[in-house]
Short mmCIF file of C-alpha atoms in Angstrom, two decimals:
data_model
loop_
_atom_site.label_atom_id
_atom_site.label_comp_id
_atom_site.label_asym_id
_atom_site.label_seq_id
_atom_site.Cartn_x
_atom_site.Cartn_y
_atom_site.Cartn_z
CA UNK G 20 0.00 0.00 0.00
CA UNK G 21 1.23 3.52 -0.70
CA UNK G 22 1.64 5.76 2.30
CA UNK G 23 0.65 9.44 2.37
CA UNK G 24 4.14 10.77 1.71
CA UNK G 25 4.55 8.48 -1.30
CA UNK G 26 1.19 9.59 -2.68
CA UNK G 27 2.10 13.27 -2.22
CA UNK G 28 5.44 12.67 -3.92
CA UNK G 29 3.76 11.00 -6.93
CA UNK G 30 1.23 13.81 -7.27
CA UNK G 31 3.98 16.45 -7.06
CA UNK G 32 5.91 14.68 -9.82
CA UNK G 33 2.83 14.75 -12.03
CA UNK G 34 2.03 18.40 -11.35
CA UNK G 35 5.61 19.75 -11.44
CA UNK G 36 5.73 20.25 -15.26
CA UNK G 37 2.50 22.24 -15.16
CA UNK G 38 3.84 24.50 -12.41
CA UNK G 39 7.08 25.13 -14.33
CA UNK G 40 5.27 25.85 -17.60
CA UNK G 41 2.85 28.20 -15.83
CA UNK G 42 5.80 30.17 -14.44
CA UNK G 43 7.41 30.44 -17.90
CA UNK G 44 4.21 31.46 -19.65
CA UNK G 45 3.70 34.46 -17.35
CA UNK G 46 6.60 36.20 -19.10
CA UNK G 47 5.63 35.42 -22.71
CA UNK G 48 2.26 34.87 -24.40
CA UNK G 49 1.62 31.37 -25.67
CA UNK G 50 1.81 30.72 -29.40
CA UNK G 51 -0.72 28.74 -31.45
CA UNK G 52 0.78 25.46 -30.26
CA UNK G 53 0.54 26.44 -26.59
CA UNK G 54 4.26 27.04 -26.09
CA UNK G 55 6.07 30.29 -25.29
CA UNK G 56 8.59 29.82 -28.13
CA UNK G 57 7.03 31.66 -31.08
CA UNK G 58 9.76 31.18 -33.69
CA UNK G 59 8.08 28.24 -35.44
CA UNK G 60 4.63 29.79 -35.62
CA UNK G 61 5.83 33.24 -36.64
CA UNK G 62 7.07 31.85 -39.96
CA UNK G 63 3.61 30.50 -40.79
CA UNK G 64 1.75 33.56 -39.49
CA UNK G 65 4.09 35.97 -41.30
CA UNK G 66 3.27 34.30 -44.62
CA UNK G 67 0.52 36.88 -45.10
CA UNK G 68 2.89 39.35 -46.76
CA UNK G 69 5.50 37.00 -48.20
CA UNK G 70 7.58 38.20 -51.12
CA UNK G 71 5.76 37.45 -54.33
CA UNK G 72 6.50 38.49 -57.87
CA UNK G 73 3.07 38.20 -59.43
CA UNK G 74 -0.56 37.71 -58.71
CA UNK G 75 -3.24 35.74 -60.50
CA UNK G 76 -4.75 38.94 -61.96
CA UNK G 77 -1.61 39.24 -64.14
CA UNK G 78 -1.95 35.70 -65.49
CA UNK G 79 -3.52 34.74 -68.81
CA UNK G 80 -7.04 33.40 -69.18
CA UNK G 81 -7.40 29.64 -68.80
CA UNK G 82 -8.35 29.30 -72.48
CA UNK G 83 -5.68 31.63 -73.85
CA UNK G 84 -4.73 30.24 -77.30
CA UNK G 85 -0.99 30.64 -76.62
CA UNK G 86 -1.34 28.87 -73.29
CA UNK G 87 -3.27 25.95 -74.81
CA UNK G 88 -0.79 25.64 -77.70
CA UNK G 89 2.18 25.52 -75.32
CA UNK G 90 0.32 23.07 -73.10
CA UNK G 91 -0.33 20.67 -75.98
CA UNK G 92 3.28 21.03 -77.15
CA UNK G 93 4.47 20.11 -73.65
CA UNK G 94 2.23 17.06 -73.47
CA UNK G 95 2.93 15.68 -76.98
CA UNK G 96 6.15 13.87 -75.97
CA UNK G 97 4.15 11.85 -73.47
CA UNK G 98 2.30 10.27 -76.38
CA UNK G 99 5.48 9.01 -77.98
CA UNK G 100 6.65 7.14 -74.89
CA UNK G 101 6.09 3.41 -74.82
CA UNK G 102 3.13 2.99 -72.50
CA UNK G 103 2.48 -0.28 -70.70
CA UNK G 104 -0.81 -0.92 -72.44
CA UNK G 105 -3.20 0.45 -75.04
CA UNK G 106 -5.58 1.69 -72.36
CA UNK G 107 -3.01 4.15 -70.98
CA UNK G 108 -2.19 5.41 -74.47
CA UNK G 109 -5.89 5.86 -75.31
CA UNK G 110 -6.42 7.83 -72.10
CA UNK G 111 -3.61 10.21 -73.07
CA UNK G 112 -4.92 10.54 -76.64
CA UNK G 113 -8.38 11.46 -75.37
CA UNK G 114 -6.90 13.90 -72.89
CA UNK G 115 -4.92 15.64 -75.65
CA UNK G 116 -7.99 15.83 -77.84
CA UNK G 117 -10.09 17.34 -75.05
CA UNK G 118 -7.64 19.94 -73.78
CA UNK G 119 -9.93 22.91 -74.23
CA UNK G 120 -12.72 24.68 -72.36
CA UNK G 121 -10.82 25.09 -69.10
CA UNK G 122 -12.67 26.67 -66.21
CA UNK G 123 -11.05 28.83 -63.55
CA UNK G 124 -11.22 27.07 -60.21
CA UNK G 125 -11.21 29.17 -57.04
CA UNK G 126 -9.14 27.84 -54.18
CA UNK G 127 -12.25 27.92 -51.99
CA UNK G 128 -13.97 25.53 -54.45
CA UNK G 129 -11.30 22.84 -54.08
CA UNK G 130 -12.77 19.69 -52.59
CA UNK G 131 -9.94 17.83 -50.86
CA UNK G 132 -11.56 14.46 -51.58
CA UNK G 133 -12.16 15.10 -55.30
CA UNK G 134 -9.24 17.44 -56.07
CA UNK G 135 -6.60 15.75 -53.91
CA UNK G 136 -3.76 16.30 -56.38
CA UNK G 137 -4.42 20.04 -56.57
CA UNK G 138 -4.99 20.47 -52.85
CA UNK G 139 -1.70 18.71 -52.08
CA UNK G 140 0.27 20.79 -54.60
CA UNK G 141 -1.29 24.07 -53.45
CA UNK G 142 -0.42 23.27 -49.84
CA UNK G 143 3.11 22.39 -50.89
CA UNK G 144 3.53 25.73 -52.70
CA UNK G 145 2.05 27.70 -49.82
CA UNK G 146 4.41 26.14 -47.30
CA UNK G 147 7.62 25.64 -49.27
CA UNK G 148 7.53 28.67 -51.58
CA UNK G 149 5.40 30.93 -49.35
CA UNK G 150 2.79 31.52 -52.06
CA UNK G 151 -0.45 33.26 -51.17
CA UNK G 152 -3.88 32.47 -52.58
CA UNK G 153 -3.64 35.56 -54.81
CA UNK G 154 -0.38 34.20 -56.30
CA UNK G 155 -1.98 31.04 -57.71
CA UNK G 156 -4.40 30.40 -60.54
CA UNK G 157 -5.97 26.99 -61.12
CA UNK G 158 -7.74 25.92 -64.28
CA UNK G 159 -9.65 22.67 -64.60
CA UNK G 160 -11.02 20.67 -67.48
CA UNK G 161 -13.22 17.77 -66.46
CA UNK G 162 -13.56 15.60 -69.51
CA UNK G 163 -16.61 13.36 -69.41
CA UNK G 164 -15.03 11.23 -72.15
CA UNK G 165 -12.19 9.95 -70.00
CA UNK G 166 -13.52 10.77 -66.53
CA UNK G 167 -10.22 12.34 -65.50
CA UNK G 168 -9.96 15.99 -64.49
CA UNK G 169 -6.82 17.74 -65.71
CA UNK G 170 -5.61 20.88 -63.93
CA UNK G 171 -3.20 23.65 -64.77
CA UNK G 172 -1.65 25.52 -61.88
CA UNK G 173 -0.05 28.89 -62.65
CA UNK G 174 2.29 30.87 -60.43
CA UNK G 175 5.23 33.23 -60.84
CA UNK G 176 8.80 32.20 -60.14
CA UNK G 177 10.70 35.47 -60.39
CA UNK G 178 9.75 37.05 -63.71
CA UNK G 179 8.60 33.76 -65.26
CA UNK G 180 5.07 32.42 -65.20
CA UNK G 181 5.30 28.71 -64.45
CA UNK G 182 2.45 26.46 -65.56
CA UNK G 183 2.19 22.97 -64.07
CA UNK G 184 -0.07 20.25 -65.40
CA UNK G 185 -1.57 18.24 -62.55
CA UNK G 186 -3.25 14.84 -62.67
CA UNK G 187 -1.87 14.10 -66.13
CA UNK G 188 0.58 11.42 -65.06
CA UNK G 189 1.17 9.79 -61.72
CA UNK G 190 4.96 10.24 -61.70
CA UNK G 191 5.78 13.88 -62.37
CA UNK G 192 3.84 17.04 -63.00
CA UNK G 193 4.96 18.36 -66.38
CA UNK G 194 5.57 22.10 -66.28
CA UNK G 195 6.69 24.89 -68.56
CA UNK G 196 7.36 28.61 -68.52
CA UNK G 197 4.58 30.46 -70.33
CA UNK G 198 5.76 32.67 -73.20
CA UNK G 199 3.06 35.14 -74.20
CA UNK G 200 3.22 35.65 -77.96
CA UNK G 201 1.10 38.84 -77.85
CA UNK G 202 3.63 40.99 -75.98
#
């Protein structure tokens, strides 16, 4: 059986960390994680005004003829590769044929369950490259023929407008630097 002094000792061991943390938190406010050290959270919270070279208002329309032409040119080499089966090649052929009529997709419209590829990539850009919502433009074409949505994600890297094609292949996201012919 535990005597009273042993019980008091066990309770004091359990409560000691709370007493120490309460003393430390009197000097500094707690961050979002409940700790006084704010260095980790400040990086995420300061992302509001991160350096950015361009915003989505400066980007071309989703159905810009130059953009679609460069997109098809980028994707053509994927047709020439030796695919594992005819089904994969047919899927790519249908995708190439139906690359048109893109719709602008707002970030608030992204459904994480349906648009997983886009949601993952947007989160990656927001964290790793400190992009804001206004720095990204997403276009989507949802072809009923193949049942596969294809997305383009546009963002500036320095002076260059980078366009990534998402959900086209499972391995890598093909991307290119957009060159506007109408300048």
